[in-house]
Amino acid sequence: MTPQEVMDRTSFPEVAALDDGKLTGYIERAESWIRRATGRKFREETDPDVLSDLRTATVLLVEYLWYHDHPDVREGVLSQVESEKIGSYSYKVSGAGDTIQEMEFQATHTGIQELDSILESLKVQPVQGALFFSISGPSRVKKCNEI
């Protein structure tokens, strides 16, 4: 994907205004994310539906990465503060990965339903089907009436 394609497809004017060098960096990060999340490389991909999903996922990830690169957002994400009290005012952050399952989910999902759905659909699917077993040679198990 080219910087111009991202500029044409993004819904953020700020992303469209980035210079080509910045956009190229975000595109490379997005493509790496897709490879890691799906466990696949798409160099030889020709299916138009998959290519369309890859373009959409790349643009959404560029926007996501751009947004999370802002200092205010990054500070909030990296902050370990769970509660704060100033005078009579206080607040508590809850639900931010309270269980192992929630933490695993947050580590593998962006929270953008469309993007997470695309990434999930592009993952390598395990082969499912009949299992065939073969036993060769004479059986070493004695029949019950031979014992």
PDB file of C-alpha atoms in Angstrom:
ATOM      1  CA  MET A   1       0.000   0.000   0.000  1.00  0.00           C
ATOM      2  CA  THR A   2       1.263   3.477  -0.836  1.00  0.00           C
ATOM      3  CA  PRO A   3       1.085   6.648   1.260  1.00  0.00           C
ATOM      4  CA  GLN A   4      -1.284   8.125  -1.348  1.00  0.00           C
ATOM      5  CA  GLU A   5      -3.701   5.200  -0.952  1.00  0.00           C
ATOM      6  CA  VAL A   6      -3.738   5.763   2.815  1.00  0.00           C
ATOM      7  CA  MET A   7      -4.316   9.507   2.300  1.00  0.00           C
ATOM      8  CA  ASP A   8      -7.254   8.732  -0.003  1.00  0.00           C
ATOM      9  CA  ARG A   9      -8.867   6.165   2.324  1.00  0.00           C
ATOM     10  CA  THR A  10      -8.278   7.544   5.831  1.00  0.00           C
ATOM     11  CA  SER A  11     -11.111   9.112   7.783  1.00  0.00           C
ATOM     12  CA  PHE A  12      -8.694  11.357   9.711  1.00  0.00           C
ATOM     13  CA  PRO A  13      -7.633  14.608   8.010  1.00  0.00           C
ATOM     14  CA  GLU A  14      -4.578  14.652  10.298  1.00  0.00           C
ATOM     15  CA  VAL A  15      -3.419  11.301   8.909  1.00  0.00           C
ATOM     16  CA  ALA A  16      -3.994  12.476   5.328  1.00  0.00           C
ATOM     17  CA  ALA A  17      -1.817  15.532   6.085  1.00  0.00           C
ATOM     18  CA  LEU A  18       1.205  13.459   7.184  1.00  0.00           C
ATOM     19  CA  ASP A  19       4.224  13.500   4.889  1.00  0.00           C
ATOM     20  CA  ASP A  20       5.051  10.406   2.818  1.00  0.00           C
ATOM     21  CA  GLY A  21       7.945   9.420   5.078  1.00  0.00           C
ATOM     22  CA  LYS A  22       5.758   9.345   8.203  1.00  0.00           C
ATOM     23  CA  LEU A  23       2.995   7.480   6.389  1.00  0.00           C
ATOM     24  CA  THR A  24       5.469   4.942   5.024  1.00  0.00           C
ATOM     25  CA  GLY A  25       6.634   4.255   8.583  1.00  0.00           C
ATOM     26  CA  TYR A  26       3.056   3.729   9.753  1.00  0.00           C
ATOM     27  CA  ILE A  27       2.317   1.501   6.736  1.00  0.00           C
ATOM     28  CA  GLU A  28       5.360  -0.667   7.494  1.00  0.00           C
ATOM     29  CA  ARG A  29       4.307  -0.984  11.133  1.00  0.00           C
ATOM     30  CA  ALA A  30       0.754  -1.870  10.077  1.00  0.00           C
ATOM     31  CA  GLU A  31       1.966  -4.508   7.608  1.00  0.00           C
ATOM     32  CA  SER A  32       4.201  -6.034  10.297  1.00  0.00           C
ATOM     33  CA  TRP A  33       1.259  -6.074  12.715  1.00  0.00           C
ATOM     34  CA  ILE A  34      -0.870  -7.898  10.134  1.00  0.00           C
ATOM     35  CA  ARG A  35       1.852 -10.516   9.546  1.00  0.00           C
ATOM     36  CA  ARG A  36       2.282 -11.119  13.275  1.00  0.00           C
ATOM     37  CA  ALA A  37      -1.450 -11.184  14.023  1.00  0.00           C
ATOM     38  CA  THR A  38      -2.318 -13.552  11.181  1.00  0.00           C
ATOM     39  CA  GLY A  39       0.799 -15.696  11.052  1.00  0.00           C
ATOM     40  CA  ARG A  40       0.866 -15.235   7.275  1.00  0.00           C
ATOM     41  CA  LYS A  41       2.739 -13.348   4.584  1.00  0.00           C
ATOM     42  CA  PHE A  42       0.645 -12.027   1.715  1.00  0.00           C
ATOM     43  CA  ARG A  43       3.323 -11.414  -0.931  1.00  0.00           C
ATOM     44  CA  GLU A  44       1.768 -13.728  -3.527  1.00  0.00           C
ATOM     45  CA  GLU A  45      -1.879 -13.027  -2.640  1.00  0.00           C
ATOM     46  CA  THR A  46      -4.177 -12.594  -5.654  1.00  0.00           C
ATOM     47  CA  ASP A  47      -7.664 -13.052  -4.165  1.00  0.00           C
ATOM     48  CA  PRO A  48      -9.393  -9.653  -4.623  1.00  0.00           C
ATOM     49  CA  ASP A  49     -11.424 -10.060  -1.418  1.00  0.00           C
ATOM     50  CA  VAL A  50      -8.323 -10.767   0.666  1.00  0.00           C
ATOM     51  CA  LEU A  51      -6.471  -7.864  -0.969  1.00  0.00           C
ATOM     52  CA  SER A  52      -9.391  -5.551  -0.188  1.00  0.00           C
ATOM     53  CA  ASP A  53      -9.387  -6.706   3.447  1.00  0.00           C
ATOM     54  CA  LEU A  54      -5.622  -6.142   3.619  1.00  0.00           C
ATOM     55  CA  ARG A  55      -5.992  -2.569   2.343  1.00  0.00           C
ATOM     56  CA  THR A  56      -8.778  -1.830   4.827  1.00  0.00           C
ATOM     57  CA  ALA A  57      -6.829  -3.406   7.708  1.00  0.00           C
ATOM     58  CA  THR A  58      -3.707  -1.434   6.768  1.00  0.00           C
ATOM     59  CA  VAL A  59      -5.552   1.897   6.747  1.00  0.00           C
ATOM     60  CA  LEU A  60      -7.311   1.129  10.043  1.00  0.00           C
ATOM     61  CA  LEU A  61      -4.016   0.125  11.641  1.00  0.00           C
ATOM     62  CA  VAL A  62      -2.260   3.258  10.344  1.00  0.00           C
ATOM     63  CA  GLU A  63      -5.015   5.329  11.979  1.00  0.00           C
ATOM     64  CA  TYR A  64      -4.799   3.246  15.161  1.00  0.00           C
ATOM     65  CA  LEU A  65      -0.999   3.565  15.370  1.00  0.00           C
ATOM     66  CA  TRP A  66      -1.114   7.295  14.587  1.00  0.00           C
ATOM     67  CA  TYR A  67      -3.710   7.836  17.325  1.00  0.00           C
ATOM     68  CA  HIS A  68      -1.782   5.818  19.917  1.00  0.00           C
ATOM     69  CA  ASP A  69       1.447   7.650  19.100  1.00  0.00           C
ATOM     70  CA  HIS A  70       0.028  10.887  20.548  1.00  0.00           C
ATOM     71  CA  PRO A  71       1.696  11.725  23.890  1.00  0.00           C
ATOM     72  CA  ASP A  72      -1.629  12.203  25.742  1.00  0.00           C
ATOM     73  CA  VAL A  73      -2.962   8.850  24.599  1.00  0.00           C
ATOM     74  CA  ARG A  74       0.329   7.052  25.184  1.00  0.00           C
ATOM     75  CA  GLU A  75       0.608   8.484  28.701  1.00  0.00           C
ATOM     76  CA  GLY A  76      -2.886   7.266  29.547  1.00  0.00           C
ATOM     77  CA  VAL A  77      -2.211   3.798  28.159  1.00  0.00           C
ATOM     78  CA  LEU A  78       1.123   3.432  29.915  1.00  0.00           C
ATOM     79  CA  SER A  79      -0.040   4.916  33.195  1.00  0.00           C
ATOM     80  CA  GLN A  80      -0.246   2.416  36.026  1.00  0.00           C
ATOM     81  CA  VAL A  81      -2.515   4.665  38.116  1.00  0.00           C
ATOM     82  CA  GLU A  82      -5.704   2.832  39.036  1.00  0.00           C
ATOM     83  CA  SER A  83      -7.160   5.450  41.361  1.00  0.00           C
ATOM     84  CA  GLU A  84      -6.513   9.028  42.310  1.00  0.00           C
ATOM     85  CA  LYS A  85      -7.819  11.381  44.977  1.00  0.00           C
ATOM     86  CA  ILE A  86      -7.594  15.166  44.938  1.00  0.00           C
ATOM     87  CA  GLY A  87      -9.367  16.740  47.890  1.00  0.00           C
ATOM     88  CA  SER A  88     -12.877  15.346  48.022  1.00  0.00           C
ATOM     89  CA  TYR A  89     -12.742  14.248  44.373  1.00  0.00           C
ATOM     90  CA  SER A  90     -11.637  10.705  43.591  1.00  0.00           C
ATOM     91  CA  TYR A  91     -11.965   8.181  40.811  1.00  0.00           C
ATOM     92  CA  LYS A  92     -11.012   4.593  40.172  1.00  0.00           C
ATOM     93  CA  VAL A  93     -10.210   2.927  36.878  1.00  0.00           C
ATOM     94  CA  SER A  94     -11.882  -0.456  36.746  1.00  0.00           C
ATOM     95  CA  GLY A  95     -12.240  -3.168  34.183  1.00  0.00           C
ATOM     96  CA  ALA A  96      -8.845  -2.545  32.595  1.00  0.00           C
ATOM     97  CA  GLY A  97      -7.809  -6.159  32.241  1.00  0.00           C
ATOM     98  CA  ASP A  98      -8.845  -7.475  35.628  1.00  0.00           C
ATOM     99  CA  THR A  99      -8.581 -11.133  34.593  1.00  0.00           C
ATOM    100  CA  ILE A 100      -6.005 -13.093  32.630  1.00  0.00           C
ATOM    101  CA  GLN A 101      -8.571 -13.682  29.871  1.00  0.00           C
ATOM    102  CA  GLU A 102      -9.266  -9.938  29.580  1.00  0.00           C
ATOM    103  CA  MET A 103      -5.541  -9.170  29.487  1.00  0.00           C
ATOM    104  CA  GLU A 104      -4.984 -11.805  26.758  1.00  0.00           C
ATOM    105  CA  PHE A 105      -7.911 -10.409  24.763  1.00  0.00           C
ATOM    106  CA  GLN A 106      -6.566  -6.853  25.038  1.00  0.00           C
ATOM    107  CA  ALA A 107      -3.120  -8.035  23.948  1.00  0.00           C
ATOM    108  CA  THR A 108      -4.493  -9.583  20.749  1.00  0.00           C
ATOM    109  CA  HIS A 109      -7.278  -7.152  19.812  1.00  0.00           C
ATOM    110  CA  THR A 110      -7.339  -3.462  18.966  1.00  0.00           C
ATOM    111  CA  GLY A 111     -10.893  -2.824  20.112  1.00  0.00           C
ATOM    112  CA  ILE A 112     -11.858  -1.779  16.579  1.00  0.00           C
ATOM    113  CA  GLN A 113     -14.437  -4.412  15.679  1.00  0.00           C
ATOM    114  CA  GLU A 114     -13.980  -4.149  11.906  1.00  0.00           C
ATOM    115  CA  LEU A 115     -10.198  -4.398  12.144  1.00  0.00           C
ATOM    116  CA  ASP A 116     -10.218  -7.256  14.663  1.00  0.00           C
ATOM    117  CA  SER A 117     -12.718  -9.140  12.490  1.00  0.00           C
ATOM    118  CA  ILE A 118     -10.560  -8.716   9.375  1.00  0.00           C
ATOM    119  CA  LEU A 119      -7.414  -9.847  11.195  1.00  0.00           C
ATOM    120  CA  GLU A 120      -9.231 -12.869  12.596  1.00  0.00           C
ATOM    121  CA  SER A 121     -10.509 -13.837   9.126  1.00  0.00           C
ATOM    122  CA  LEU A 122      -6.990 -13.642   7.658  1.00  0.00           C
ATOM    123  CA  LYS A 123      -5.422 -15.978  10.218  1.00  0.00           C
ATOM    124  CA  VAL A 124      -4.162 -19.371   9.157  1.00  0.00           C
ATOM    125  CA  GLN A 125      -7.011 -21.766   9.799  1.00  0.00           C
ATOM    126  CA  PRO A 126      -6.106 -25.177  11.216  1.00  0.00           C
ATOM    127  CA  VAL A 127      -6.815 -28.096   8.926  1.00  0.00           C
ATOM    128  CA  GLN A 128      -9.900 -29.931  10.055  1.00  0.00           C
ATOM    129  CA  GLY A 129     -11.202 -33.188   8.759  1.00  0.00           C
ATOM    130  CA  ALA A 130     -10.992 -36.902   9.185  1.00  0.00           C
ATOM    131  CA  LEU A 131      -8.012 -38.369  10.920  1.00  0.00           C
ATOM    132  CA  PHE A 132      -6.634 -41.544   9.419  1.00  0.00           C
ATOM    133  CA  PHE A 133      -4.804 -44.065  11.531  1.00  0.00           C
ATOM    134  CA  SER A 134      -2.918 -47.019  10.211  1.00  0.00           C
ATOM    135  CA  ILE A 135      -1.554 -49.979  12.083  1.00  0.00           C
ATOM    136  CA  SER A 136       0.951 -52.133  10.330  1.00  0.00           C
ATOM    137  CA  GLY A 137       2.328 -55.489  11.303  1.00  0.00           C
ATOM    138  CA  PRO A 138       0.857 -58.244  13.419  1.00  0.00           C
ATOM    139  CA  SER A 139      -1.137 -57.301  16.454  1.00  0.00           C
ATOM    140  CA  ARG A 140       0.619 -57.856  19.746  1.00  0.00           C
ATOM    141  CA  VAL A 141      -2.650 -57.829  21.693  1.00  0.00           C
ATOM    142  CA  LYS A 142      -3.892 -61.266  22.694  1.00  0.00           C
ATOM    143  CA  LYS A 143      -7.550 -61.975  22.390  1.00  0.00           C
ATOM    144  CA  CYS A 144      -9.427 -62.359  25.661  1.00  0.00           C
ATOM    145  CA  ASN A 145     -10.107 -66.073  25.144  1.00  0.00           C
ATOM    146  CA  GLU A 146      -6.401 -66.793  24.520  1.00  0.00           C
ATOM    147  CA  ILE A 147      -5.336 -65.586  27.983  1.00  0.00           C
TER     148      ILE A 147
END
